[in-house]
Amino acid sequence: MLTFKDRIILITGASRGIGRAAAIKFAEAGAAGVVINYHRSKDSAEEVAGAVERAGAKALVIQADVSRADEAVALVEKALDHFRRLDVLVANAGIWPVEDRAITDLDEAQWDETIRINVNGIYHVCRTAARIFVAQRGGNIVTISSTAGQRGEAGHADYAASKGAVISFTKSLASELGRFNVRVNSVAPGWVDTDMAASALRENEAQLKQIRDAIPLGRIATADDLAGPILFLASDLARHITGEILNVNGGSVLCG
Ligand code: NAP
């Protein structure tokens, strides 16, 4: 059955949204320790730590901007130092610039920021964790990509390109690290009701209806709807799955 007994889990961007829900679910599934990374939301990260501990796991909160190499490396190393082991990395932290911006208006500053956080951030933490996992001949990485990386997203070319990169990065690592008993998969969410999507889902009734109508299952995902698939991929139940892009979008985009 699905269990993370004795396992140590590190989740980037676990102060809110999908990362928060996954942190709590890993604890509920028996993880020994959960490392909660945050960038700016210290109070929220501490609240998540409380929930993780109430669910029976040890919690460690670490501040780090994953887009900075030094901070991302220190994050993974601190987690290892503290718990003396690391089993699962969930590379989840990311941004979605809210405003629609046509390519003709997409300035270099926005492009650079999105790529720096969504792509470089994943690269820094995955590379550092991969070194640990290769040395211990075992480990598990789950990246969080997006339907935008599969089909593109008008008005958000920077975001879609960053998530397309996450998908091909995931597949590359899966091919490379399988022989070291390291699995690498991605969860590709559609719309999820978190702070990130608030402008579309919580503040615009017409857009909410349009989005919901395009989802065959007829509802918007909650963060918890993503946590289960993340745990599945990280668990031994998925022991022969690597390089998979798992769609969690209610059926709205059907591709791998
Ligand atoms: P969210 O509610 O906005 O939470 C984002 C999390 O990422 C926060 O914990 C935030 O930390 C952290 N973060 C942002 N920049 C960071 C940085 N530079 N370093 C470290 N942490 C950073 O977003 P979410 O909806 O849970 O999104 C999680 C992932 O799912 C993202 O990769 C996103 O692209 C992807 N996704 C979301 C949706 C959606 O509809 N929500 C759809 C597809 C994919 P602080 O608050 O502490 O700063």
CSV table of C-alpha atoms and ligand atoms in Angstrom, one decimal:
chain,number,residue,atom,x,y,z
A,1,MET,CA,0.0,0.0,0.0
A,2,LEU,CA,1.0,3.6,-0.3
A,3,THR,CA,3.3,4.5,2.5
A,4,PHE,CA,6.3,6.8,3.1
A,5,LYS,CA,7.3,5.2,6.4
A,6,ASP,CA,10.9,6.2,7.3
A,7,ARG,CA,11.1,8.5,4.2
A,8,ILE,CA,12.3,12.1,4.1
A,9,ILE,CA,10.5,14.4,1.7
A,10,LEU,CA,11.6,17.8,0.5
A,11,ILE,CA,9.0,20.0,-1.2
A,12,THR,CA,9.9,23.4,-2.8
A,13,GLY,CA,7.2,26.1,-2.5
A,14,ALA,CA,5.4,24.2,0.2
A,15,SER,CA,4.1,27.3,2.1
A,16,ARG,CA,1.0,27.5,0.0
A,17,GLY,CA,-1.2,25.8,-2.7
A,18,ILE,CA,-0.2,22.5,-4.2
A,19,GLY,CA,3.1,22.2,-2.2
A,20,ARG,CA,1.3,22.8,1.0
A,21,ALA,CA,-1.3,20.1,0.3
A,22,ALA,CA,1.4,17.6,-0.7
A,23,ALA,CA,3.4,18.3,2.4
A,24,ILE,CA,0.4,17.5,4.6
A,25,LYS,CA,-0.5,14.4,2.6
A,26,PHE,CA,3.0,13.0,2.8
A,27,ALA,CA,2.8,13.4,6.6
A,28,GLU,CA,-0.6,11.6,6.7
A,29,ALA,CA,1.0,8.8,4.6
A,30,GLY,CA,3.6,8.1,7.2
A,31,ALA,CA,6.6,10.1,6.1
A,32,ALA,CA,9.2,10.4,8.8
A,33,GLY,CA,10.1,14.0,7.9
A,34,VAL,CA,8.9,16.7,5.6
A,35,VAL,CA,11.1,19.7,4.6
A,36,ILE,CA,8.9,22.7,3.8
A,37,ASN,CA,10.6,25.3,1.6
A,38,TYR,CA,9.2,28.8,1.3
A,39,HIS,CA,10.4,32.0,-0.3
A,40,ARG,CA,8.4,34.8,1.1
A,41,SER,CA,5.5,33.3,3.1
A,42,LYS,CA,7.1,32.5,6.4
A,43,ASP,CA,4.0,32.4,8.5
A,44,SER,CA,2.2,30.1,6.1
A,45,ALA,CA,5.2,27.8,6.0
A,46,GLU,CA,5.1,27.6,9.8
A,47,GLU,CA,1.4,26.8,9.7
A,48,VAL,CA,2.1,24.0,7.2
A,49,ALA,CA,4.9,22.7,9.6
A,50,GLY,CA,2.3,22.6,12.4
A,51,ALA,CA,-0.1,20.6,10.2
A,52,VAL,CA,2.7,18.2,9.2
A,53,GLU,CA,3.6,17.6,12.8
A,54,ARG,CA,0.0,17.0,13.9
A,55,ALA,CA,-0.2,14.4,11.2
A,56,GLY,CA,2.8,12.6,12.8
A,57,ALA,CA,5.9,13.6,10.8
A,58,LYS,CA,8.8,15.8,11.7
A,59,ALA,CA,8.8,19.1,10.0
A,60,LEU,CA,11.7,21.4,9.0
A,61,VAL,CA,11.0,24.8,7.5
A,62,ILE,CA,13.7,26.3,5.2
A,63,GLN,CA,13.7,29.7,3.5
A,64,ALA,CA,15.3,29.7,0.1
A,65,ASP,CA,14.8,31.4,-3.3
A,66,VAL,CA,15.2,28.3,-5.5
A,67,SER,CA,16.1,30.4,-8.5
A,68,ARG,CA,19.4,31.3,-6.8
A,69,ALA,CA,21.9,28.5,-7.2
A,70,ASP,CA,23.5,29.1,-3.8
A,71,GLU,CA,20.2,29.1,-1.9
A,72,ALA,CA,18.8,26.1,-3.8
A,73,VAL,CA,22.0,24.1,-3.1
A,74,ALA,CA,22.0,25.1,0.6
A,75,LEU,CA,18.3,24.1,0.8
A,76,VAL,CA,18.9,20.5,-0.3
A,77,GLU,CA,22.1,20.2,1.8
A,78,LYS,CA,20.4,21.6,4.9
A,79,ALA,CA,17.6,19.1,4.5
A,80,LEU,CA,20.1,16.2,4.2
A,81,ASP,CA,22.2,17.5,7.2
A,82,HIS,CA,19.2,17.7,9.4
A,83,PHE,CA,17.5,14.4,8.6
A,84,ARG,CA,20.7,12.5,7.6
A,85,ARG,CA,18.8,11.2,4.5
A,86,LEU,CA,16.7,12.3,1.6
A,87,ASP,CA,14.3,10.1,-0.4
A,88,VAL,CA,11.9,12.3,-2.4
A,89,LEU,CA,12.2,15.8,-3.9
A,90,VAL,CA,9.0,17.5,-5.1
A,91,ALA,CA,10.2,20.4,-7.3
A,92,ASN,CA,7.0,22.4,-7.2
A,93,ALA,CA,7.9,26.1,-6.6
A,94,GLY,CA,6.9,28.3,-9.6
A,95,ILE,CA,5.2,31.5,-10.7
A,96,TRP,CA,2.6,32.3,-13.3
A,97,PRO,CA,2.7,36.0,-14.2
A,98,VAL,CA,-1.0,36.9,-13.9
A,99,GLU,CA,-1.4,39.5,-16.7
A,100,ASP,CA,-2.1,38.3,-20.2
A,101,ARG,CA,0.8,39.5,-22.3
A,102,ALA,CA,0.9,39.1,-26.1
A,103,ILE,CA,4.3,38.1,-27.4
A,104,THR,CA,4.6,41.5,-29.0
A,105,ASP,CA,4.5,43.1,-25.5
A,106,LEU,CA,6.4,40.4,-23.5
A,107,ASP,CA,9.4,42.2,-22.3
A,108,GLU,CA,12.7,40.5,-21.5
A,109,ALA,CA,12.5,41.2,-17.8
A,110,GLN,CA,9.3,39.1,-17.4
A,111,TRP,CA,10.7,36.4,-19.7
A,112,ASP,CA,13.9,36.2,-17.7
A,113,GLU,CA,12.1,36.1,-14.3
A,114,THR,CA,9.7,33.3,-15.4
A,115,ILE,CA,12.6,31.2,-16.8
A,116,ARG,CA,14.8,31.9,-13.8
A,117,ILE,CA,12.2,30.7,-11.2
A,118,ASN,CA,10.4,28.0,-13.2
A,119,VAL,CA,13.3,26.5,-15.1
A,120,ASN,CA,16.6,27.4,-13.3
A,121,GLY,CA,14.9,26.8,-9.9
A,122,ILE,CA,14.0,23.2,-10.9
A,123,TYR,CA,17.5,22.7,-12.4
A,124,HIS,CA,19.3,23.8,-9.2
A,125,VAL,CA,17.3,21.7,-6.8
A,126,CYS,CA,17.1,18.6,-9.1
A,127,ARG,CA,20.8,18.7,-9.8
A,128,THR,CA,21.7,18.9,-6.1
A,129,ALA,CA,19.2,16.1,-5.2
A,130,ALA,CA,20.4,14.0,-8.1
A,131,ARG,CA,23.9,14.0,-6.8
A,132,ILE,CA,22.7,12.6,-3.5
A,133,PHE,CA,20.3,10.1,-5.1
A,134,VAL,CA,23.0,8.8,-7.5
A,135,ALA,CA,25.5,8.4,-4.6
A,136,GLN,CA,22.9,6.4,-2.5
A,137,ARG,CA,21.6,4.5,-5.6
A,138,GLY,CA,18.0,5.5,-5.0
A,139,GLY,CA,15.7,8.4,-4.9
A,140,ASN,CA,12.7,10.0,-6.4
A,141,ILE,CA,11.9,13.3,-8.1
A,142,VAL,CA,8.5,14.6,-9.0
A,143,THR,CA,8.5,17.9,-10.9
A,144,ILE,CA,5.4,20.1,-11.3
A,145,SER,CA,4.8,21.2,-14.9
A,146,SER,CA,1.5,22.3,-16.4
A,147,THR,CA,-0.9,21.8,-19.3
A,148,ALA,CA,0.5,25.0,-20.5
A,149,GLY,CA,3.8,23.2,-21.2
A,150,GLN,CA,1.9,20.6,-23.2
A,151,ARG,CA,-0.3,22.7,-25.4
A,152,GLY,CA,1.0,26.3,-25.0
A,153,GLU,CA,-0.9,29.2,-23.5
A,154,ALA,CA,-1.9,32.3,-25.4
A,155,GLY,CA,-0.8,35.4,-23.5
A,156,HIS,CA,1.6,33.4,-21.4
A,157,ALA,CA,4.3,32.3,-23.7
A,158,ASP,CA,7.0,32.7,-21.1
A,159,TYR,CA,5.1,30.5,-18.6
A,160,ALA,CA,4.3,27.8,-21.3
A,161,ALA,CA,7.9,27.7,-22.5
A,162,SER,CA,9.1,27.3,-18.9
A,163,LYS,CA,6.8,24.4,-18.3
A,164,GLY,CA,7.6,22.8,-21.6
A,165,ALA,CA,11.2,22.9,-20.5
A,166,VAL,CA,10.3,21.3,-17.2
A,167,ILE,CA,8.6,18.4,-19.1
A,168,SER,CA,11.6,17.7,-21.4
A,169,PHE,CA,14.0,18.2,-18.4
A,170,THR,CA,12.0,15.6,-16.5
A,171,LYS,CA,12.2,13.1,-19.4
A,172,SER,CA,15.9,13.7,-19.8
A,173,LEU,CA,16.6,13.0,-16.1
A,174,ALA,CA,14.4,9.9,-16.2
A,175,SER,CA,16.4,8.4,-19.0
A,176,GLU,CA,19.7,9.4,-17.4
A,177,LEU,CA,19.1,8.4,-13.8
A,178,GLY,CA,17.1,5.1,-14.2
A,179,ARG,CA,20.2,3.0,-14.0
A,180,PHE,CA,20.9,4.5,-10.5
A,181,ASN,CA,17.5,3.5,-9.3
A,182,VAL,CA,16.3,7.1,-9.4
A,183,ARG,CA,12.8,7.7,-10.8
A,184,VAL,CA,11.8,11.1,-12.2
A,185,ASN,CA,8.2,12.0,-13.2
A,186,SER,CA,6.1,15.1,-13.5
A,187,VAL,CA,2.6,16.0,-12.6
A,188,ALA,CA,1.0,18.4,-15.1
A,189,PRO,CA,-1.9,20.2,-13.5
A,190,GLY,CA,-4.6,22.0,-15.4
A,191,TRP,CA,-6.4,24.8,-13.5
A,192,VAL,CA,-6.0,24.5,-9.7
A,193,ASP,CA,-7.8,26.7,-7.2
A,194,THR,CA,-4.8,28.2,-5.4
A,195,ASP,CA,-3.6,31.8,-4.9
A,196,MET,CA,-1.8,31.5,-8.3
A,197,ALA,CA,-5.0,31.1,-10.2
A,198,ALA,CA,-7.1,33.4,-8.0
A,199,SER,CA,-7.4,36.2,-10.7
A,200,ALA,CA,-9.0,33.7,-13.1
A,201,LEU,CA,-10.9,31.5,-10.7
A,202,ARG,CA,-11.9,33.6,-7.7
A,203,GLU,CA,-12.3,37.1,-9.2
A,204,ASN,CA,-13.9,36.6,-12.5
A,205,GLU,CA,-17.3,34.8,-12.6
A,206,ALA,CA,-17.5,34.7,-16.4
A,207,GLN,CA,-14.0,33.3,-16.9
A,208,LEU,CA,-14.6,30.7,-14.1
A,209,LYS,CA,-17.6,29.4,-16.0
A,210,GLN,CA,-15.7,29.3,-19.3
A,211,ILE,CA,-12.9,27.4,-17.7
A,212,ARG,CA,-15.2,25.0,-15.8
A,213,ASP,CA,-17.2,24.3,-19.0
A,214,ALA,CA,-14.1,23.2,-20.8
A,215,ILE,CA,-13.3,20.5,-18.1
A,216,PRO,CA,-15.0,17.2,-18.8
A,217,LEU,CA,-15.2,16.3,-15.1
A,218,GLY,CA,-17.0,19.6,-14.6
A,219,ARG,CA,-15.0,21.1,-11.8
A,220,ILE,CA,-11.8,23.0,-11.0
A,221,ALA,CA,-9.1,20.9,-9.1
A,222,THR,CA,-8.3,21.7,-5.5
A,223,ALA,CA,-4.7,21.6,-4.3
A,224,ASP,CA,-5.6,18.3,-2.7
A,225,ASP,CA,-6.5,16.8,-6.0
A,226,LEU,CA,-2.9,17.3,-7.1
A,227,ALA,CA,-1.4,16.0,-3.8
A,228,GLY,CA,-2.6,12.4,-4.4
A,229,PRO,CA,-1.1,12.0,-7.8
A,230,ILE,CA,2.2,13.5,-6.5
A,231,LEU,CA,2.3,10.9,-3.7
A,232,PHE,CA,1.4,8.1,-6.1
A,233,LEU,CA,4.4,8.9,-8.4
A,234,ALA,CA,6.7,9.3,-5.5
A,235,SER,CA,5.6,6.0,-3.9
A,236,ASP,CA,6.6,2.4,-4.5
A,237,LEU,CA,3.2,1.8,-6.1
A,238,ALA,CA,4.7,3.6,-9.1
A,239,ARG,CA,8.0,1.7,-8.9
A,240,HIS,CA,8.1,0.9,-12.7
A,241,ILE,CA,7.1,4.4,-13.8
A,242,THR,CA,9.7,7.0,-14.8
A,243,GLY,CA,9.6,9.8,-17.4
A,244,GLU,CA,5.8,10.0,-17.1
A,245,ILE,CA,3.9,13.2,-17.4
A,246,LEU,CA,0.8,12.6,-15.4
A,247,ASN,CA,-2.2,14.8,-16.5
A,248,VAL,CA,-4.3,16.0,-13.6
A,249,ASN,CA,-6.7,18.3,-15.4
A,250,GLY,CA,-10.2,16.8,-15.2
A,251,GLY,CA,-9.8,15.6,-18.9
A,252,SER,CA,-9.4,19.1,-20.4
A,253,VAL,CA,-6.0,18.4,-22.1
A,254,LEU,CA,-5.3,14.8,-23.2
A,255,CYS,CA,-1.6,14.4,-24.0
A,256,GLY,CA,1.6,13.1,-22.5
B,1,NAP,P1,0.9,29.2,-5.4
B,1,NAP,O1,-0.3,28.9,-4.5
B,1,NAP,O2,1.1,30.5,-5.9
B,1,NAP,O3,2.2,28.8,-4.5
B,1,NAP,C1,3.5,28.9,-5.1
B,1,NAP,C2,4.5,28.4,-4.1
B,1,NAP,O4,5.8,28.5,-4.8
B,1,NAP,C3,4.6,29.2,-2.9
B,1,NAP,O5,4.8,28.3,-1.8
B,1,NAP,C4,5.8,30.1,-3.1
B,1,NAP,O6,6.5,30.5,-1.9
B,1,NAP,C5,6.7,29.3,-3.9
B,1,NAP,N1,7.6,30.0,-4.7
B,1,NAP,C6,7.5,30.9,-5.7
B,1,NAP,N2,8.6,31.4,-6.1
B,1,NAP,C7,9.6,30.8,-5.4
B,1,NAP,C8,11.0,30.8,-5.3
B,1,NAP,N3,11.7,31.6,-6.2
B,1,NAP,N4,11.7,30.0,-4.4
B,1,NAP,C9,11.0,29.2,-3.6
B,1,NAP,N5,9.7,29.1,-3.6
B,1,NAP,C10,9.0,29.9,-4.5
B,1,NAP,O7,1.0,28.2,-6.6
B,1,NAP,P2,0.4,26.7,-6.9
B,1,NAP,O8,-0.8,26.9,-7.7
B,1,NAP,O9,0.4,25.9,-5.6
B,1,NAP,O10,1.6,26.2,-7.9
B,1,NAP,C11,2.5,25.2,-7.6
B,1,NAP,C12,3.1,24.7,-8.9
B,1,NAP,O11,2.0,24.2,-9.7
B,1,NAP,C13,3.8,25.8,-9.7
B,1,NAP,O12,4.9,25.2,-10.3
B,1,NAP,C14,2.8,26.1,-10.8
B,1,NAP,O13,3.3,26.6,-12.0
B,1,NAP,C15,2.1,24.8,-11.0
B,1,NAP,N6,0.8,24.8,-11.6
B,1,NAP,C16,-0.3,25.5,-11.0
B,1,NAP,C17,-1.5,25.6,-11.6
B,1,NAP,C18,-2.7,26.4,-11.0
B,1,NAP,O14,-3.7,26.5,-11.7
B,1,NAP,N7,-2.6,26.8,-9.8
B,1,NAP,C19,-1.7,25.0,-12.9
B,1,NAP,C20,-0.6,24.4,-13.5
B,1,NAP,C21,0.6,24.3,-12.8
B,1,NAP,P3,6.2,31.8,-1.0
B,1,NAP,O15,4.7,32.0,-0.9
B,1,NAP,O16,6.8,31.4,0.3
B,1,NAP,O17,6.9,32.9,-1.6
